Coordinates of C-alpha atoms and ligand atoms in Angstrom, one line a residue:
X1 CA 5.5 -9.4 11.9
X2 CA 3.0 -9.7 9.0
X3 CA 3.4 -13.6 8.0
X4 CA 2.4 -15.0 4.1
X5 CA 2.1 -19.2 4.8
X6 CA 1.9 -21.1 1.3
X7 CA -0.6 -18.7 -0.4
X8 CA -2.2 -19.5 -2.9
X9 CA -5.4 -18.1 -5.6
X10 CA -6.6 -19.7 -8.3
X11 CA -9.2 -17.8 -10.3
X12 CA -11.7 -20.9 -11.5
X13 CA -9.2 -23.2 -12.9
X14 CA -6.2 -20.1 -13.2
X15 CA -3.7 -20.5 -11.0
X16 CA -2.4 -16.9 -9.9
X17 CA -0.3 -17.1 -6.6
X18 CA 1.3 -20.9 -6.2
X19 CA 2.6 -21.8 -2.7
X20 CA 3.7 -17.9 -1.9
X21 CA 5.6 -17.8 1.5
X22 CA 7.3 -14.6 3.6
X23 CA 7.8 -13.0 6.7
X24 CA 8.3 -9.0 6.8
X25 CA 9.2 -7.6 10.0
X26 CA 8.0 -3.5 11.6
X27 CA 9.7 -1.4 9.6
X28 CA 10.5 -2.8 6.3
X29 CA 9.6 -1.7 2.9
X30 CA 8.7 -4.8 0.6
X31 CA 8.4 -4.3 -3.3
X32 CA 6.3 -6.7 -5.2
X33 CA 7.6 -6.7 -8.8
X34 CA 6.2 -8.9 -11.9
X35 CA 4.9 -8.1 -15.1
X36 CA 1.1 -7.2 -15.8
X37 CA -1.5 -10.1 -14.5
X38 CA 1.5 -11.5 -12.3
X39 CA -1.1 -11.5 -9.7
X40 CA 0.5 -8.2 -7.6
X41 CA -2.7 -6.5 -7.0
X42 CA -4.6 -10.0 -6.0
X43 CA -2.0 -10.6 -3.9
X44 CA -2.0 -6.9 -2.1
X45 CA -6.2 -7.5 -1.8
X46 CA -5.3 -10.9 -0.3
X47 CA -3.5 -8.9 2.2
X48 CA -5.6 -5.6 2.7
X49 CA -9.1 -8.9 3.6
X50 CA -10.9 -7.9 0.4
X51 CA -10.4 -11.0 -1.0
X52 CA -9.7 -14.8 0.3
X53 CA -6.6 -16.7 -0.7
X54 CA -7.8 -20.3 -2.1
X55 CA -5.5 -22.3 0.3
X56 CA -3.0 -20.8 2.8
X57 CA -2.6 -19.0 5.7
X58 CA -1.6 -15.6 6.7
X59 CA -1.1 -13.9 10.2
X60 CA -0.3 -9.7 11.3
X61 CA 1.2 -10.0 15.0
X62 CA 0.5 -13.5 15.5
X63 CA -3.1 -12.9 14.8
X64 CA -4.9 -15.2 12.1
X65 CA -6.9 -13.8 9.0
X66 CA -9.6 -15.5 9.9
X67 CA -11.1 -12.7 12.1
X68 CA -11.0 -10.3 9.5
X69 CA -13.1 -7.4 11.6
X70 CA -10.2 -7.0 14.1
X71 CA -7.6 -7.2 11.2
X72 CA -8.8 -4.3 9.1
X73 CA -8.0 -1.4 12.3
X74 CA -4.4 -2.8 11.1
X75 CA -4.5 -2.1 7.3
X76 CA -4.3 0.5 5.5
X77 CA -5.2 -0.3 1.7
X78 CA -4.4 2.1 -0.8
X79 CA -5.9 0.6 -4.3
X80 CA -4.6 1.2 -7.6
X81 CA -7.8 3.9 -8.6
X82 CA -7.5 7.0 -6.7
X83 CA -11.1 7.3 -4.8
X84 CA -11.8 10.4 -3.4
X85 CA -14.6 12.5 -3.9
X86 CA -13.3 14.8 -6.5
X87 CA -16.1 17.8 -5.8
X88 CA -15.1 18.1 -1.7
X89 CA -11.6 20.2 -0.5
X90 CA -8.9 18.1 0.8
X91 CA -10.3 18.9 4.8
X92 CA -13.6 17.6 3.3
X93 CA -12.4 15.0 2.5
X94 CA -10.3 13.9 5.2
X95 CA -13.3 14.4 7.5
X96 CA -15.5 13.0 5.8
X97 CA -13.2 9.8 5.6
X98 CA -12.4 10.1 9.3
X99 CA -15.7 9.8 9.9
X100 CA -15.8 6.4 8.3
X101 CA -12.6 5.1 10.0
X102 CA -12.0 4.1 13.7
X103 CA -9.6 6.9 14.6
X104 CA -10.7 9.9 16.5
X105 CA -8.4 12.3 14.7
X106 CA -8.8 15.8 15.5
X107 CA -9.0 18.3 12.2
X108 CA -5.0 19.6 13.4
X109 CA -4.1 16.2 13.2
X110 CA -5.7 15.5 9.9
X111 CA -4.7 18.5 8.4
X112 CA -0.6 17.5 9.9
X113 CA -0.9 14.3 8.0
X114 CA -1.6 15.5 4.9
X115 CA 1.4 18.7 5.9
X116 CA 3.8 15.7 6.6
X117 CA 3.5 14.1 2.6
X118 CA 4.2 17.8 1.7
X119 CA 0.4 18.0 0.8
X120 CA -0.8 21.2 1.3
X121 CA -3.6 22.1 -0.4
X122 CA -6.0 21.9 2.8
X123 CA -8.8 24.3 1.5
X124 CA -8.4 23.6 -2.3
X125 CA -11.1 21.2 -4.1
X126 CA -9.6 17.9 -5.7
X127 CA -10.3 19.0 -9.0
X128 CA -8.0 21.3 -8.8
X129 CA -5.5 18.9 -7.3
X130 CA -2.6 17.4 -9.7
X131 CA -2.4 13.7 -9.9
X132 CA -0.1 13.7 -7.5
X133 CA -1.4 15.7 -5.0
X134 CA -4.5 13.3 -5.5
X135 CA -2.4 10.3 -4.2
X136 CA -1.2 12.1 -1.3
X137 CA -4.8 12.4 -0.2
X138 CA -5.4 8.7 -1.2
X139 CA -2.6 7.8 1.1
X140 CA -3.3 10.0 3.9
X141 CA -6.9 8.7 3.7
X142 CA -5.8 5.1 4.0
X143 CA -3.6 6.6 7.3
X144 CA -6.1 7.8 9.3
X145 CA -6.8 5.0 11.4
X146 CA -3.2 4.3 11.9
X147 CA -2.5 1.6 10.7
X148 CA 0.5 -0.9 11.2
X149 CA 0.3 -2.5 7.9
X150 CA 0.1 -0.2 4.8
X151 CA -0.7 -1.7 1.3
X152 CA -0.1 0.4 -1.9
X153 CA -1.0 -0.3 -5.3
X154 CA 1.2 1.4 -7.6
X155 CA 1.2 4.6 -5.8
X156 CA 3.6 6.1 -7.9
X157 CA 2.2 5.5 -11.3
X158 CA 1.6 8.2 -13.8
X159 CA 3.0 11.2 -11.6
X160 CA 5.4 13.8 -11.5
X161 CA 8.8 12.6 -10.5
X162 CA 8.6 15.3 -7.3
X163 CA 5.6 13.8 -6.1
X164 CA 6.9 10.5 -6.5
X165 CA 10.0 11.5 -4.6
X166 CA 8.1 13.0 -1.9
X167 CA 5.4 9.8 -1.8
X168 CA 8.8 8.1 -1.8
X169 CA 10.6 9.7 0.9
X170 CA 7.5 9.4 3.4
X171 CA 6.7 5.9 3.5
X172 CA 10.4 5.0 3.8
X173 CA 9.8 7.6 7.2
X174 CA 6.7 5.6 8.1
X175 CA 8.5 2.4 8.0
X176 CA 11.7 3.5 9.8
X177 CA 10.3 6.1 12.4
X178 CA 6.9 4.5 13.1
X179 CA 7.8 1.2 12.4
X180 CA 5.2 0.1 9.8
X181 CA 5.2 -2.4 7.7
X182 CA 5.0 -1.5 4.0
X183 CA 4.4 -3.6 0.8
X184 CA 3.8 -1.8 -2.5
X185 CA 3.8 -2.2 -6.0
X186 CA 5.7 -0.2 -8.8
X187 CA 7.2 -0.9 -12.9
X188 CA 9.7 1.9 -11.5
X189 CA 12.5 -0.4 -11.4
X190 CA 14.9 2.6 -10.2
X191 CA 12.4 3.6 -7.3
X192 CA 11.8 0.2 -6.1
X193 CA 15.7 -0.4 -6.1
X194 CA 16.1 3.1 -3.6
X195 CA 13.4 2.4 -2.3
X196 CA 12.8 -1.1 -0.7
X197 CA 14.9 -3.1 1.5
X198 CA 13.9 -6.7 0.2
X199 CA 11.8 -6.8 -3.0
X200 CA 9.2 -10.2 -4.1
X201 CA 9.1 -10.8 -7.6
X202 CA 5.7 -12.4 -8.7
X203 CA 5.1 -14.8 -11.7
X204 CA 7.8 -16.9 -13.9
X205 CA 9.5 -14.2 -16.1
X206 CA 13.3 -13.8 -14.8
X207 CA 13.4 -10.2 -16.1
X208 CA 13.0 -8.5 -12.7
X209 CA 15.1 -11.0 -11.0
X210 CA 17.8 -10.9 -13.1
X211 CA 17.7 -7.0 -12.7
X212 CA 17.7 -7.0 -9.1
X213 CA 20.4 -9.2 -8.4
X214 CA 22.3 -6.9 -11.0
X215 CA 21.5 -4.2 -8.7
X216 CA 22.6 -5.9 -5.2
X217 CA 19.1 -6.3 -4.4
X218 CA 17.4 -8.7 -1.4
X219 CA 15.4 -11.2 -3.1
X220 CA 12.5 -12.9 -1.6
X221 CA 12.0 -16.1 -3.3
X222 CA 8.2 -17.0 -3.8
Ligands
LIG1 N1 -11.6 -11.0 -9.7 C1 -11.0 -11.7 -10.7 N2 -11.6 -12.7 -11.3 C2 -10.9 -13.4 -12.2 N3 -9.7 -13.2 -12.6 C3 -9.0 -12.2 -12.0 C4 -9.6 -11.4 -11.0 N4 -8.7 -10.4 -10.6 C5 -7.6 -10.7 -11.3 N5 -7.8 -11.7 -12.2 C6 -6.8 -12.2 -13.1 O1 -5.7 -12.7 -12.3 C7 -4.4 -12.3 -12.9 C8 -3.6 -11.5 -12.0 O2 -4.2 -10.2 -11.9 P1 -3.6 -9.1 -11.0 O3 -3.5 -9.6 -9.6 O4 -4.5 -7.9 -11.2 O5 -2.2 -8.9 -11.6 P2 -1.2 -7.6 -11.5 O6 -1.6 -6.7 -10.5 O7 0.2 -8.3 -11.3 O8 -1.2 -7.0 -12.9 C9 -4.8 -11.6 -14.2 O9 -4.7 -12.6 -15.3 C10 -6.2 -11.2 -14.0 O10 -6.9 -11.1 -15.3
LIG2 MG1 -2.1 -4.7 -10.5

């Protein structure tokens, strides 16, 4: 159970998260919807440890933020810029990464995770990747340490709609078979709606409220 306790983050005198509060359980899919500067992404790197909340409390499994080291084996952060290394192959780069993250993955099982997001461009350089095949290996990155937790930034932004589908398909998998706990962000109103089972809407416009409960949608009120 990841657990958000009256977060909130002011940016000098900016308030951008007031008094946020929620519990998701293993296995759900949370959307966090709002318009631009909402505060989405601060709160994701709230979440992922790369940045502190100015008051509140937050605990994964009962264990506080306050050790961050022992926290971070549970994330996986996938940030809104794809960062890769965009003159390596897709092994390269998932060894490479490997190297840099706590799991001892063998190159079979590195090359399966990128096979099970339909990503299957082992051998190929990433400039010759399309965007979307580019967030697959984002994503697959962020998984190699197996984490519990997964954070996305607008993983879906600005790619084909198979791709998206695909990206789609496997983290609703990863959150029903394995039991994660995922929270991402998206403007596809239609792919958050299929896709999540409760959905946060951030900041005071009603918009995305009022389309949500149009849709039948689970609302967590922040
Ligand atoms: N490091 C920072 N320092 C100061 N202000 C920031 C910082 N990061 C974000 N902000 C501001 O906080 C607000 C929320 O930003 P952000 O979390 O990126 O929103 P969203 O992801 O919903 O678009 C914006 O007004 C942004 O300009
Ligand atoms: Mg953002």
């Amino acid at each position: 159970m990841l657990k958000v306790h009256n977060l909130s983050k002011n940016y000098g005198s900016r308030s951008v998260l007031n008094d946020v509060s929620f519990n998701v359980k293993e296995g759900e899919v949370i959307g966090l919807v709002g318009e631009n500067g909402a505060g989405k992404s601060t709160l994701l790197q709230i979440l992922a440890t790369l940045q502190r909340p100015t008051s509140g409390s937050i605990t994964l499994y009962d264990k506080s933020y306050e050790n961050k080291k022992k926290l971070r084996k549970e994330i996986g952060f996938v940030p809104q810029d794809i960062a890769i290394w965009d003159e390596f192959t897709v092994e390269e780069n998932m060894v490479f990464f490997e190297k840099l993250a706590w799991g001892n993955k063998t190159k079979d099982q590195l090359k399966k995770l990128c096979l099970d997001m339909k990503l299957d461009r082992w051998k190929e350089p990433v400039t010759s990747l399309s965007g979307g095949m580019k967030r697959k290996l984002n994503i697959a990155i962020s998984l190699i340490h197996d984490p519990n937790l997964l954070l996305l930034d607008e993983p879906t932004v600005g790619i084909d709609l198979k791709s998206r589908k695909e990206i789609g398909n496997y983290l609703q998998r990863l959150a029903s078979d394995k039991g994660k706990i995922i929270l991402y962000t998206s403007h596809d109103m239609d792919e958050i709606i299929t896709l999540c089972d409760r959905i946060v809407c951030i900041g005071e416009d009603p918009f995305y409220q009022d389309l949500l409960q149009k849709a039948g949608k689970s609302i967590i009120p922040v």
